[in-house]
mmCIF file of C-alpha atoms in Angstrom:
data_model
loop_
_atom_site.group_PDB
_atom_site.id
_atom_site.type_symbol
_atom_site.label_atom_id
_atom_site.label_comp_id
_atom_site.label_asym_id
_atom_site.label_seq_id
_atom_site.Cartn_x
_atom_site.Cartn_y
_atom_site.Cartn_z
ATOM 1 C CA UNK A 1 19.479 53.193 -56.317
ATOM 2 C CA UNK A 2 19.817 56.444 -54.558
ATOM 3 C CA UNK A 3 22.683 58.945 -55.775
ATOM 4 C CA UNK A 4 25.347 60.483 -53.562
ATOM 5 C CA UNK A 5 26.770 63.489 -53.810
ATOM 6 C CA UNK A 6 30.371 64.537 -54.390
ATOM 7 C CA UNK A 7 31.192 67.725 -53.227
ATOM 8 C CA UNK A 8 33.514 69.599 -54.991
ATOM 9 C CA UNK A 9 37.059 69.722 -53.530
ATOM 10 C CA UNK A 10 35.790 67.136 -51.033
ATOM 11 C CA UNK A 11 38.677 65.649 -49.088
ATOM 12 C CA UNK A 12 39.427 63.319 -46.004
ATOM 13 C CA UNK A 13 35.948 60.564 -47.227
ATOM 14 C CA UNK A 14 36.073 56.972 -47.394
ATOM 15 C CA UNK A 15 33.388 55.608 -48.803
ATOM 16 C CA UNK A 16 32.978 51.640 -48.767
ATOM 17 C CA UNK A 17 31.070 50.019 -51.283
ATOM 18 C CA UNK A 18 30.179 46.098 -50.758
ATOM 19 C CA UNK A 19 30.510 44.195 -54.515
ATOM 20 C CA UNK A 20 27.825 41.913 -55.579
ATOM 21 C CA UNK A 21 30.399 40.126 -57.885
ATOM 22 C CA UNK A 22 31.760 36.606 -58.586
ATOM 23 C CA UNK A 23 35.382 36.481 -57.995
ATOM 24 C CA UNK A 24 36.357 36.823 -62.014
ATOM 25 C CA UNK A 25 34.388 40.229 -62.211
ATOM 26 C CA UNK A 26 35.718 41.517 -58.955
ATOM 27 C CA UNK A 27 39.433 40.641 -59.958
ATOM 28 C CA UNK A 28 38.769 42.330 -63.325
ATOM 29 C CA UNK A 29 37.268 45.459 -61.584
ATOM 30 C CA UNK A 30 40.327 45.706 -59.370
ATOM 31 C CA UNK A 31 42.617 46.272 -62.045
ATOM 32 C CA UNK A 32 40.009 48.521 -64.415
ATOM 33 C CA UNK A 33 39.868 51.744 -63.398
ATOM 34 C CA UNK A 34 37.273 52.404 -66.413
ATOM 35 C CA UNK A 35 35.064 49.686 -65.076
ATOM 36 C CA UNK A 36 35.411 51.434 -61.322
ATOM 37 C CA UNK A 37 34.248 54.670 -63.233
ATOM 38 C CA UNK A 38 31.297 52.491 -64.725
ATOM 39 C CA UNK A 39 30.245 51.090 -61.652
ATOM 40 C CA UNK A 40 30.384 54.263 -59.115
ATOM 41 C CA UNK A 41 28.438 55.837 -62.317
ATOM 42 C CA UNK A 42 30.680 58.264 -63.648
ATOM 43 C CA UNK A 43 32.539 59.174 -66.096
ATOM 44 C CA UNK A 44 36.029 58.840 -64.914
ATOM 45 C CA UNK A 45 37.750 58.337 -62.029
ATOM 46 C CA UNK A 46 41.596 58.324 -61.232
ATOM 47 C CA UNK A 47 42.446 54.086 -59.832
ATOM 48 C CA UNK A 48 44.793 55.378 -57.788
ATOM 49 C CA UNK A 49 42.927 56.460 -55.608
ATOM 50 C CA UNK A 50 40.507 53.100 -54.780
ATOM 51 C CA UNK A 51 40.791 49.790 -53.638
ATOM 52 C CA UNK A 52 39.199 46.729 -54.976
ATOM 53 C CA UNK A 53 39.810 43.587 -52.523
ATOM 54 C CA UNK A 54 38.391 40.369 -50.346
ATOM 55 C CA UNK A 55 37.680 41.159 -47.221
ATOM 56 C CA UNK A 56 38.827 37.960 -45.956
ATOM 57 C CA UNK A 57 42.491 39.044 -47.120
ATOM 58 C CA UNK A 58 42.629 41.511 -43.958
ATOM 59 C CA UNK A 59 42.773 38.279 -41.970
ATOM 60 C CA UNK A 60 42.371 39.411 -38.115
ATOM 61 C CA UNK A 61 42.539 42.825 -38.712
ATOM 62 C CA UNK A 62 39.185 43.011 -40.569
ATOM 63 C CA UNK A 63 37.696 45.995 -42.421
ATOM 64 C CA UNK A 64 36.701 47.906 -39.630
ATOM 65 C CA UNK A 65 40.101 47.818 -38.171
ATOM 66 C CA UNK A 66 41.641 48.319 -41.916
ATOM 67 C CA UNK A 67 39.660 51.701 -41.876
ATOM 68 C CA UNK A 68 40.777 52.450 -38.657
ATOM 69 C CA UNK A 69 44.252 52.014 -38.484
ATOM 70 C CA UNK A 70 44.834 51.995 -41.766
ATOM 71 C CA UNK A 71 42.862 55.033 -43.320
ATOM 72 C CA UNK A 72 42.820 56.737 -39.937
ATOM 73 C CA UNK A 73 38.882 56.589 -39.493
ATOM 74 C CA UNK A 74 37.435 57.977 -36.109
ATOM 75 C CA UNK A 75 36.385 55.109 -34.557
ATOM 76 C CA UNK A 76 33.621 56.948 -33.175
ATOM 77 C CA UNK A 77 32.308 56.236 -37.012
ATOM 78 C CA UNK A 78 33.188 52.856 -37.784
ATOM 79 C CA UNK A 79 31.551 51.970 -33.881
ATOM 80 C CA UNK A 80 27.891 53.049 -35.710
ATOM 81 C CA UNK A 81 28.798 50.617 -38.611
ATOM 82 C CA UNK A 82 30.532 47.590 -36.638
ATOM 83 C CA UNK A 83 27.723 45.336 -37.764
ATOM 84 C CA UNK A 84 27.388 45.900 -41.198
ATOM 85 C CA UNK A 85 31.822 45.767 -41.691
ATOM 86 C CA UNK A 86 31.638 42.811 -39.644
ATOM 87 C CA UNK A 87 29.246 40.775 -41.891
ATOM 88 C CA UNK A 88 30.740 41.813 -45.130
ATOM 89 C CA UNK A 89 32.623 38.702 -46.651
ATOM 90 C CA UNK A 90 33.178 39.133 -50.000
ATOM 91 C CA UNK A 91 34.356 41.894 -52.053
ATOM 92 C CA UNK A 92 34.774 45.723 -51.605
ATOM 93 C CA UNK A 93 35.591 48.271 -52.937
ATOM 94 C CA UNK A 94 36.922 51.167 -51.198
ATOM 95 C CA UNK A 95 36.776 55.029 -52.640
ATOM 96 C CA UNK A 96 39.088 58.178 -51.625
ATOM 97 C CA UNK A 97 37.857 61.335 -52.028
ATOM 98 C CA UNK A 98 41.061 62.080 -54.413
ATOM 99 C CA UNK A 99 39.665 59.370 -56.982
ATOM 100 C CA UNK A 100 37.640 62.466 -58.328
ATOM 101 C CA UNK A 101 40.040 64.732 -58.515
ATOM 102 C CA UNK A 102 38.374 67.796 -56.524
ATOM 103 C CA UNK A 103 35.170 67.771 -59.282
ATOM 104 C CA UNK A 104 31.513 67.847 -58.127
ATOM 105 C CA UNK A 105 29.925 64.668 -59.166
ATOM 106 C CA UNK A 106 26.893 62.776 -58.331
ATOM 107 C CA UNK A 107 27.260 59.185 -57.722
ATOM 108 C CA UNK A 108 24.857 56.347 -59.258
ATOM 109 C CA UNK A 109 26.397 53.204 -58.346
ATOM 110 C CA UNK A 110 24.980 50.116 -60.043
ATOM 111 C CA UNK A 111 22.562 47.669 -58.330
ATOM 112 C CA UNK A 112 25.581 45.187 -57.829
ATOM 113 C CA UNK A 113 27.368 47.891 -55.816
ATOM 114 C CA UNK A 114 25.993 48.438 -52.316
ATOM 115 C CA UNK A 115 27.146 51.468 -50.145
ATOM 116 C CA UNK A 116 28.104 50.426 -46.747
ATOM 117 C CA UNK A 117 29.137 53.612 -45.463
ATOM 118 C CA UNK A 118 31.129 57.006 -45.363
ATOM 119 C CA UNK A 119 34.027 57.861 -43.461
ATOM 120 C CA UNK A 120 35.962 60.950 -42.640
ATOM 121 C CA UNK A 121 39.635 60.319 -42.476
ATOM 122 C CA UNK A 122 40.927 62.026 -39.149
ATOM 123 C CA UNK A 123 44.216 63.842 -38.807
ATOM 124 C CA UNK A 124 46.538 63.152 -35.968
ATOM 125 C CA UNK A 125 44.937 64.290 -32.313
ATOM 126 C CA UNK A 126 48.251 66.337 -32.398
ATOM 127 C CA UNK A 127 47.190 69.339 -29.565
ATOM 128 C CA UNK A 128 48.663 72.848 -30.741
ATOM 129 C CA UNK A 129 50.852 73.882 -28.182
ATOM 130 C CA UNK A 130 52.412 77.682 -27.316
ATOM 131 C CA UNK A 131 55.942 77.881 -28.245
ATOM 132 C CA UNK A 132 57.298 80.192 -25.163
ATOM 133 C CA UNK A 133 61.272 80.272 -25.902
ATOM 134 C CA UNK A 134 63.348 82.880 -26.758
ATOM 135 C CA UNK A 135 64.449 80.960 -29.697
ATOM 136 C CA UNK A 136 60.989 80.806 -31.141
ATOM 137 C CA UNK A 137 59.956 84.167 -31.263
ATOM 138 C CA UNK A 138 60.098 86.583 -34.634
ATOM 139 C CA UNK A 139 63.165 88.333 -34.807
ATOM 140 C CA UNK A 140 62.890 91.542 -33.194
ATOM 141 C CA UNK A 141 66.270 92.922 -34.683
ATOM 142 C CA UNK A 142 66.784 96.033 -36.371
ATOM 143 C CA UNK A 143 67.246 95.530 -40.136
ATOM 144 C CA UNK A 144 69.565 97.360 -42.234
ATOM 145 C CA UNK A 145 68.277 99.933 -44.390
ATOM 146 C CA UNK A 146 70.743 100.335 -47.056
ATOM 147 C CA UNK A 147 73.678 98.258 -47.870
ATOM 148 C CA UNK A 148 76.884 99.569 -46.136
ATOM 149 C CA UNK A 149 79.506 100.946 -48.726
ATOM 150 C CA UNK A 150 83.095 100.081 -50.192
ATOM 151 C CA UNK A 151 85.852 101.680 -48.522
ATOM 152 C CA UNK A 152 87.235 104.403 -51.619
ATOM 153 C CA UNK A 153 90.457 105.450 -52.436
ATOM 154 C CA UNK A 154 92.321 102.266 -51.538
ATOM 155 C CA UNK A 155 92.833 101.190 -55.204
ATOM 156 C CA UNK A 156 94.766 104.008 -56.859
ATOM 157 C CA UNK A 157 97.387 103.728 -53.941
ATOM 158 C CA UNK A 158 97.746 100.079 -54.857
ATOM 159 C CA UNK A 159 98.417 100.517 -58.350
ATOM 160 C CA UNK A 160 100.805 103.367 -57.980
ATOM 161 C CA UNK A 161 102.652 101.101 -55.623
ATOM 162 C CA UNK A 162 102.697 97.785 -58.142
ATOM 163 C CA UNK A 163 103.977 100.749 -60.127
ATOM 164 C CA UNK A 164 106.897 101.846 -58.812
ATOM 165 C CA UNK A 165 107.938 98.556 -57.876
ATOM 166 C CA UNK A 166 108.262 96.964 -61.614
ATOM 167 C CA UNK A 167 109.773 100.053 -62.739
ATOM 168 C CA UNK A 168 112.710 98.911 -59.735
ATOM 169 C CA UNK A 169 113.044 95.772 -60.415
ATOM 170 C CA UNK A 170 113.237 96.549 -64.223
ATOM 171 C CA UNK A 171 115.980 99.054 -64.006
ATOM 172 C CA UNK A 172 117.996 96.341 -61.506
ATOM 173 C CA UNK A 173 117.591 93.795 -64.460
ATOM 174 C CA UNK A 174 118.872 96.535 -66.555
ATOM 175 C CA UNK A 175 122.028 97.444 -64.899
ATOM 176 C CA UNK A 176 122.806 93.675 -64.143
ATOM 177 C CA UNK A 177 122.682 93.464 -67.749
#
């Protein structure tokens, strides 16, 4: 069985595996992320990041048009492998580049295992388009180079004021005495 490379800090692959399986083993593998690791022939590998299913559970949409709409394959890429998704009918197993967690790896699947294919996940076709208002430019302003400062001298008056005014009202409460 040939081994595949896993590039380190590989993103954006799909890769599809077909699964030589009987139902029991396949439904085991789904839920056994150790037993993913020990087929794909590594060490470890984070379940989160694959699929184990039956292909006929896609119904019409098929596995061609699950990578498509659903993992956002170019369908340039799944048109080269139409064939081969179309005549899968049992079990696969799909793998996201996350599942090994950015590390350089080498693959060595085992003989039940068979690798259909690898996909690159596309991005929205999202064109990048010149922002020309006002509004969207940088700021052009002037900014401030120090902080502007308290107005002095206003607080003595004040006090000197509160002042005066007790001492009033305290010799009125006196002589009303």
């Amino acid at each position: 069985m040939p081994h595949t490379e896993v590039a380190p800090q590989e993103a954006d692959k799909v890769r599809v595996y077909a699964l030589s399986l009987s139902d029991a083993e396949a439904r085991a593998m789904r839920d056994d992320e150790t037993a993913q690791a020990a087929a794909l022939g590594v060490d470890r590998i984070d379940a989160a990041y694959t699929e184990v299913f039956r292909v006929a559970d896609l119904d019409q949409l098929g596995l061609a048009g699950y990578l498509r709409d659903g993992n956002g394959v170019n369908p340039d890429q799944i048109e080269t492998d139409r064939s081969k998704l179309a005549a899968l009918d049992g079990w696969v197993m799909i793998v996201y580049s996350r599942a090994f967690a950015g590390q350089s790896l080498q693959l060595a699947p085992i003989p039940a295992l068979t690798h259909i294919g690898t996909y690159t996940e596309g991005g929205p076709d999202t064109p990048v388009q010149a922002m020309e208002a006002e509004a969207a430019q940088p700021y052009t302003g002037i900014p401030r180079v120090a902080p502007s400062e308290p107005a002095k001298g206003g607080g003595g008056k004040t006090m000197v004021i509160v002042a005066v005014a007790v001492l009033i009202l305290l010799i009125i409460w006196w002589l009303l005495a």
